[in-house]
Amino acid sequence: DMKVTQMPRYLIKRMGENVLLECGQDMSHETMYWYRQDPGLGLQLIYISYDVDSNSEGDIPKGYRVSRKKREHFSLILDSAKTNQTSVYFCASSSGGADTQYFGPGTRLLVL
Amino acid sequence: GEKVEQHESTLSVREGDSAVINCTYTDTASSYFPWYKQEAGKGLHFVIDIRSNVDRKQSQRLIVLLDKKAKRFSLHITATQPEDSAIYFCAAVASSSFSKLVFGQGTSLSVVP
């Protein structure tokens, strides 16, 4: 069953707190992504991971870092969250190249 | 880098009519153009794509047209149904990396009975 999971689905944090968003996939995909979605802006790529410990900045990496220690698992970390990081975060995976990306259900993060 | 513009932010059609969503891109080297659908409160899921070696592709009620000269591509949904109501995103592969997609801003489609 091709699935991308995200935890937690909803999260409320105070400004300055650390945030950990987790993503898993069961398709053995090499490539995984973190995006954020804001109204009117579509999806913006934060980080891309080509495999374990092979991560690359996307278009808006500032304020974020990632960790990929297992192929099926990709984490997004916000050190000292800011209010402008309030957003919906999506994880995706693909087999690489110009191939279909499979998305998780998203995490709604509110930073107060 | 690549930029993708999605021209309609909202679109309303009557059930049974056709809906057309238009996108333009900037990078002449782009070669892959997928479309994704997002239902309320959910993640995106792939619906159809087109590659630059063809100018038309159809999958059931979905048709994608690609005009490479104009750097424009469009999604046509024929015989619309209420379950087609969703946000649709166009995207183009970034020539800097074939693994990266650049998304349009999304079009919210409403199919009214």
mmCIF file of C-alpha atoms in Angstrom:
data_model
loop_
_atom_site.group_PDB
_atom_site.id
_atom_site.type_symbol
_atom_site.label_atom_id
_atom_site.label_comp_id
_atom_site.label_asym_id
_atom_site.label_seq_id
_atom_site.Cartn_x
_atom_site.Cartn_y
_atom_site.Cartn_z
ATOM 1 C CA ASP A 1 0.000 0.000 0.000
ATOM 2 C CA MET A 2 1.605 3.253 -1.163
ATOM 3 C CA LYS A 3 1.426 5.652 1.706
ATOM 4 C CA VAL A 4 3.090 8.745 3.123
ATOM 5 C CA THR A 5 2.318 9.442 6.769
ATOM 6 C CA GLN A 6 2.889 12.597 8.778
ATOM 7 C CA MET A 7 2.911 13.156 12.512
ATOM 8 C CA PRO A 8 1.540 15.103 14.200
ATOM 9 C CA ARG A 9 -1.406 16.280 12.109
ATOM 10 C CA TYR A 10 -1.963 19.397 14.207
ATOM 11 C CA LEU A 11 0.479 21.260 16.423
ATOM 12 C CA ILE A 12 0.392 24.460 18.448
ATOM 13 C CA LYS A 13 3.687 25.882 19.689
ATOM 14 C CA ARG A 14 4.860 29.091 21.282
ATOM 15 C CA MET A 15 7.409 31.317 19.586
ATOM 16 C CA GLY A 16 10.911 30.145 20.467
ATOM 17 C CA GLU A 17 9.976 26.521 21.059
ATOM 18 C CA ASN A 18 11.483 23.716 19.005
ATOM 19 C CA VAL A 19 9.312 21.824 16.563
ATOM 20 C CA LEU A 20 9.769 18.337 15.139
ATOM 21 C CA LEU A 21 7.644 17.182 12.217
ATOM 22 C CA GLU A 22 7.956 13.569 11.153
ATOM 23 C CA CYS A 23 7.291 11.864 7.848
ATOM 24 C CA GLY A 24 7.314 8.223 6.833
ATOM 25 C CA GLN A 25 6.832 6.364 3.568
ATOM 26 C CA ASP A 26 6.437 2.685 2.756
ATOM 27 C CA MET A 27 7.459 2.735 -0.907
ATOM 28 C CA SER A 28 11.246 2.590 -0.462
ATOM 29 C CA HIS A 29 11.467 5.870 -2.353
ATOM 30 C CA GLU A 30 14.916 7.415 -2.479
ATOM 31 C CA THR A 31 13.747 11.008 -2.746
ATOM 32 C CA MET A 32 11.731 12.825 -0.103
ATOM 33 C CA TYR A 33 10.593 16.420 0.208
ATOM 34 C CA TRP A 34 9.313 18.950 2.683
ATOM 35 C CA TYR A 35 7.033 21.736 1.453
ATOM 36 C CA ARG A 36 5.013 24.424 3.110
ATOM 37 C CA GLN A 37 1.696 25.636 1.764
ATOM 38 C CA ASP A 38 0.453 29.151 2.341
ATOM 39 C CA PRO A 39 -2.663 30.744 0.815
ATOM 40 C CA GLY A 40 -1.967 32.259 -2.601
ATOM 41 C CA LEU A 41 1.590 30.915 -2.735
ATOM 42 C CA GLY A 42 1.104 27.324 -3.723
ATOM 43 C CA LEU A 43 3.702 24.912 -2.401
ATOM 44 C CA GLN A 44 7.206 26.048 -1.633
ATOM 45 C CA LEU A 45 10.054 23.554 -1.368
ATOM 46 C CA ILE A 46 11.941 23.706 1.923
ATOM 47 C CA TYR A 47 14.290 20.744 1.611
ATOM 48 C CA ILE A 48 14.828 17.768 -0.633
ATOM 49 C CA SER A 49 16.538 14.551 0.377
ATOM 50 C CA TYR A 50 18.008 12.266 -2.269
ATOM 51 C CA ASP A 51 18.693 9.436 0.190
ATOM 52 C CA VAL A 52 19.978 8.834 3.719
ATOM 53 C CA ASP A 53 22.159 11.751 4.840
ATOM 54 C CA SER A 54 21.982 13.318 1.370
ATOM 55 C CA ASN A 55 19.926 16.465 1.857
ATOM 56 C CA SER A 56 19.766 19.629 -0.182
ATOM 57 C CA GLU A 57 18.232 23.039 0.407
ATOM 58 C CA GLY A 58 15.099 23.924 -1.484
ATOM 59 C CA ASP A 59 13.817 27.401 -2.178
ATOM 60 C CA ILE A 60 13.058 28.500 1.392
ATOM 61 C CA PRO A 61 15.391 26.615 3.784
ATOM 62 C CA LYS A 62 16.028 29.461 6.224
ATOM 63 C CA GLY A 63 14.836 28.613 9.726
ATOM 64 C CA TYR A 64 14.552 24.887 9.001
ATOM 65 C CA ARG A 65 16.748 21.840 9.089
ATOM 66 C CA VAL A 66 16.148 18.231 8.225
ATOM 67 C CA SER A 67 17.311 14.777 9.182
ATOM 68 C CA ARG A 68 17.182 11.546 7.216
ATOM 69 C CA LYS A 69 18.805 8.594 8.954
ATOM 70 C CA LYS A 70 16.616 5.910 7.397
ATOM 71 C CA ARG A 71 15.326 5.815 3.824
ATOM 72 C CA GLU A 72 11.702 5.587 4.949
ATOM 73 C CA HIS A 73 11.833 8.446 7.421
ATOM 74 C CA PHE A 74 12.404 12.199 6.957
ATOM 75 C CA SER A 75 12.169 14.804 9.718
ATOM 76 C CA LEU A 76 11.755 18.574 9.569
ATOM 77 C CA ILE A 77 13.061 20.546 12.533
ATOM 78 C CA LEU A 78 12.318 24.135 13.427
ATOM 79 C CA ASP A 79 14.789 25.395 16.007
ATOM 80 C CA SER A 80 13.180 28.268 17.892
ATOM 81 C CA ALA A 81 9.959 28.553 15.912
ATOM 82 C CA LYS A 82 8.787 31.904 14.646
ATOM 83 C CA THR A 83 5.231 33.122 14.104
ATOM 84 C CA ASN A 84 5.838 33.384 10.367
ATOM 85 C CA GLN A 85 6.423 29.645 10.289
ATOM 86 C CA THR A 86 2.729 29.100 10.925
ATOM 87 C CA SER A 87 1.693 27.086 7.901
ATOM 88 C CA VAL A 88 0.642 23.713 6.583
ATOM 89 C CA TYR A 89 3.622 21.443 6.015
ATOM 90 C CA PHE A 90 3.571 18.611 3.508
ATOM 91 C CA CYS A 91 5.968 15.766 3.103
ATOM 92 C CA ALA A 92 6.256 13.916 -0.204
ATOM 93 C CA SER A 93 8.260 11.087 -1.672
ATOM 94 C CA SER A 94 9.124 9.882 -5.152
ATOM 95 C CA SER A 95 11.353 7.363 -6.845
ATOM 96 C CA GLY A 96 13.399 10.276 -8.156
ATOM 97 C CA GLY A 97 13.802 12.223 -11.326
ATOM 98 C CA ALA A 98 10.701 13.589 -12.993
ATOM 99 C CA ASP A 99 8.457 11.025 -11.338
ATOM 100 C CA THR A 100 5.188 11.235 -9.481
ATOM 101 C CA GLN A 101 5.409 12.670 -5.990
ATOM 102 C CA TYR A 102 3.225 11.087 -3.323
ATOM 103 C CA PHE A 103 2.085 13.456 -0.607
ATOM 104 C CA GLY A 104 1.252 12.992 3.021
ATOM 105 C CA PRO A 105 -1.894 14.480 4.599
ATOM 106 C CA GLY A 106 -0.064 17.500 5.995
ATOM 107 C CA THR A 107 0.686 18.979 9.412
ATOM 108 C CA ARG A 108 -1.025 22.205 10.429
ATOM 109 C CA LEU A 109 1.410 24.170 12.587
ATOM 110 C CA LEU A 110 0.378 27.233 14.536
ATOM 111 C CA VAL A 111 3.142 29.232 16.197
ATOM 112 C CA LEU A 112 1.831 31.708 18.768
ATOM 113 C CA GLY B 1 14.939 29.656 -11.943
ATOM 114 C CA GLU B 2 11.661 28.267 -13.169
ATOM 115 C CA LYS B 3 8.469 30.139 -12.357
ATOM 116 C CA VAL B 4 4.984 28.753 -12.880
ATOM 117 C CA GLU B 5 1.979 31.028 -13.019
ATOM 118 C CA GLN B 6 -1.519 29.659 -12.611
ATOM 119 C CA HIS B 7 -3.930 32.109 -14.126
ATOM 120 C CA GLU B 8 -7.213 31.346 -12.440
ATOM 121 C CA SER B 9 -7.273 31.475 -8.660
ATOM 122 C CA THR B 10 -10.935 30.423 -8.573
ATOM 123 C CA LEU B 11 -13.199 28.830 -11.142
ATOM 124 C CA SER B 12 -16.864 27.917 -10.949
ATOM 125 C CA VAL B 13 -18.620 25.734 -13.511
ATOM 126 C CA ARG B 14 -21.963 24.017 -13.760
ATOM 127 C CA GLU B 15 -22.061 20.268 -13.399
ATOM 128 C CA GLY B 16 -21.642 18.670 -16.805
ATOM 129 C CA ASP B 17 -19.778 21.625 -18.309
ATOM 130 C CA SER B 18 -16.040 21.684 -18.992
ATOM 131 C CA ALA B 19 -13.472 23.411 -16.806
ATOM 132 C CA VAL B 20 -10.165 24.765 -18.096
ATOM 133 C CA ILE B 21 -7.216 25.757 -15.930
ATOM 134 C CA ASN B 22 -4.281 27.525 -17.545
ATOM 135 C CA CYS B 23 -0.636 27.712 -16.527
ATOM 136 C CA THR B 24 2.454 29.330 -17.972
ATOM 137 C CA TYR B 25 6.089 28.606 -17.242
ATOM 138 C CA THR B 26 9.336 30.450 -17.850
ATOM 139 C CA ASP B 27 12.066 27.851 -18.381
ATOM 140 C CA THR B 28 12.295 26.701 -21.997
ATOM 141 C CA ALA B 29 14.167 23.585 -20.833
ATOM 142 C CA SER B 30 11.283 22.319 -18.684
ATOM 143 C CA SER B 31 10.166 18.920 -19.905
ATOM 144 C CA TYR B 32 7.662 17.534 -17.421
ATOM 145 C CA PHE B 33 4.365 19.058 -16.333
ATOM 146 C CA PRO B 34 2.235 17.252 -13.754
ATOM 147 C CA TRP B 35 -1.112 18.251 -12.287
ATOM 148 C CA TYR B 36 -2.153 17.592 -8.708
ATOM 149 C CA LYS B 37 -5.536 17.743 -6.984
ATOM 150 C CA GLN B 38 -6.056 18.702 -3.372
ATOM 151 C CA GLU B 39 -9.365 18.009 -1.669
ATOM 152 C CA ALA B 40 -10.304 19.933 1.436
ATOM 153 C CA GLY B 41 -8.048 19.155 4.390
ATOM 154 C CA LYS B 42 -5.996 16.605 2.495
ATOM 155 C CA GLY B 43 -2.651 16.306 0.789
ATOM 156 C CA LEU B 44 -2.089 16.584 -2.918
ATOM 157 C CA HIS B 45 -2.510 13.647 -5.216
ATOM 158 C CA PHE B 46 -1.354 13.237 -8.773
ATOM 159 C CA VAL B 47 -4.000 13.326 -11.495
ATOM 160 C CA ILE B 48 -2.257 13.559 -14.859
ATOM 161 C CA ASP B 49 0.962 14.713 -16.443
ATOM 162 C CA ILE B 50 2.417 15.555 -19.835
ATOM 163 C CA ARG B 51 5.978 15.443 -21.094
ATOM 164 C CA SER B 52 7.462 17.766 -23.665
ATOM 165 C CA ASN B 53 7.623 15.150 -26.425
ATOM 166 C CA VAL B 54 3.826 15.331 -26.876
ATOM 167 C CA ASP B 55 1.335 18.176 -27.020
ATOM 168 C CA ARG B 56 -1.792 16.380 -25.828
ATOM 169 C CA LYS B 57 -2.597 13.672 -23.334
ATOM 170 C CA GLN B 58 -5.939 12.322 -22.175
ATOM 171 C CA SER B 59 -6.925 10.199 -19.236
ATOM 172 C CA GLN B 60 -10.675 9.586 -19.049
ATOM 173 C CA ARG B 61 -12.256 13.029 -18.495
ATOM 174 C CA LEU B 62 -8.928 14.833 -18.103
ATOM 175 C CA ILE B 63 -7.059 16.359 -21.040
ATOM 176 C CA VAL B 64 -3.741 18.178 -20.794
ATOM 177 C CA LEU B 65 -2.515 20.395 -23.621
ATOM 178 C CA LEU B 66 1.034 21.675 -23.947
ATOM 179 C CA ASP B 67 2.103 24.615 -26.146
ATOM 180 C CA LYS B 68 5.885 24.742 -25.917
ATOM 181 C CA LYS B 69 6.181 27.831 -28.111
ATOM 182 C CA ALA B 70 3.937 29.836 -25.818
ATOM 183 C CA LYS B 71 5.284 28.053 -22.702
ATOM 184 C CA ARG B 72 1.745 27.316 -21.699
ATOM 185 C CA PHE B 73 -0.108 24.207 -20.586
ATOM 186 C CA SER B 74 -3.679 23.628 -19.556
ATOM 187 C CA LEU B 75 -5.908 21.106 -17.823
ATOM 188 C CA HIS B 76 -9.334 20.445 -19.288
ATOM 189 C CA ILE B 77 -11.866 18.584 -17.185
ATOM 190 C CA THR B 78 -14.807 17.469 -19.301
ATOM 191 C CA ALA B 79 -18.293 16.548 -18.081
ATOM 192 C CA THR B 80 -17.525 17.918 -14.629
ATOM 193 C CA GLN B 81 -18.964 16.265 -11.532
ATOM 194 C CA PRO B 82 -19.334 17.602 -7.975
ATOM 195 C CA GLU B 83 -16.430 15.392 -6.847
ATOM 196 C CA ASP B 84 -14.161 17.347 -9.195
ATOM 197 C CA SER B 85 -14.464 20.287 -6.779
ATOM 198 C CA ALA B 86 -10.990 20.776 -5.294
ATOM 199 C CA ILE B 87 -7.856 22.866 -5.620
ATOM 200 C CA TYR B 88 -5.785 21.992 -8.674
ATOM 201 C CA PHE B 89 -2.067 22.704 -8.885
ATOM 202 C CA CYS B 90 0.015 22.733 -12.022
ATOM 203 C CA ALA B 91 3.748 22.199 -11.781
ATOM 204 C CA ALA B 92 6.850 22.075 -13.923
ATOM 205 C CA VAL B 93 10.114 20.309 -13.348
ATOM 206 C CA ALA B 94 13.010 22.624 -12.589
ATOM 207 C CA SER B 95 15.781 22.326 -15.149
ATOM 208 C CA SER B 96 18.292 22.678 -12.292
ATOM 209 C CA SER B 97 17.142 19.342 -10.911
ATOM 210 C CA PHE B 98 14.733 16.880 -12.450
ATOM 211 C CA SER B 99 13.654 15.876 -8.951
ATOM 212 C CA LYS B 100 12.368 19.355 -8.116
ATOM 213 C CA LEU B 101 8.925 20.607 -9.058
ATOM 214 C CA VAL B 102 7.895 24.244 -9.130
ATOM 215 C CA PHE B 103 4.194 24.625 -8.369
ATOM 216 C CA GLY B 104 1.643 27.174 -9.472
ATOM 217 C CA GLN B 105 -0.440 28.974 -6.879
ATOM 218 C CA GLY B 106 -3.456 26.694 -7.237
ATOM 219 C CA THR B 107 -6.954 27.029 -8.708
ATOM 220 C CA SER B 108 -9.982 26.401 -6.543
ATOM 221 C CA LEU B 109 -12.571 24.707 -8.735
ATOM 222 C CA SER B 110 -16.206 24.587 -7.699
ATOM 223 C CA VAL B 111 -18.641 22.419 -9.641
ATOM 224 C CA VAL B 112 -22.165 23.554 -8.888
ATOM 225 C CA PRO B 113 -25.193 21.338 -9.533
#
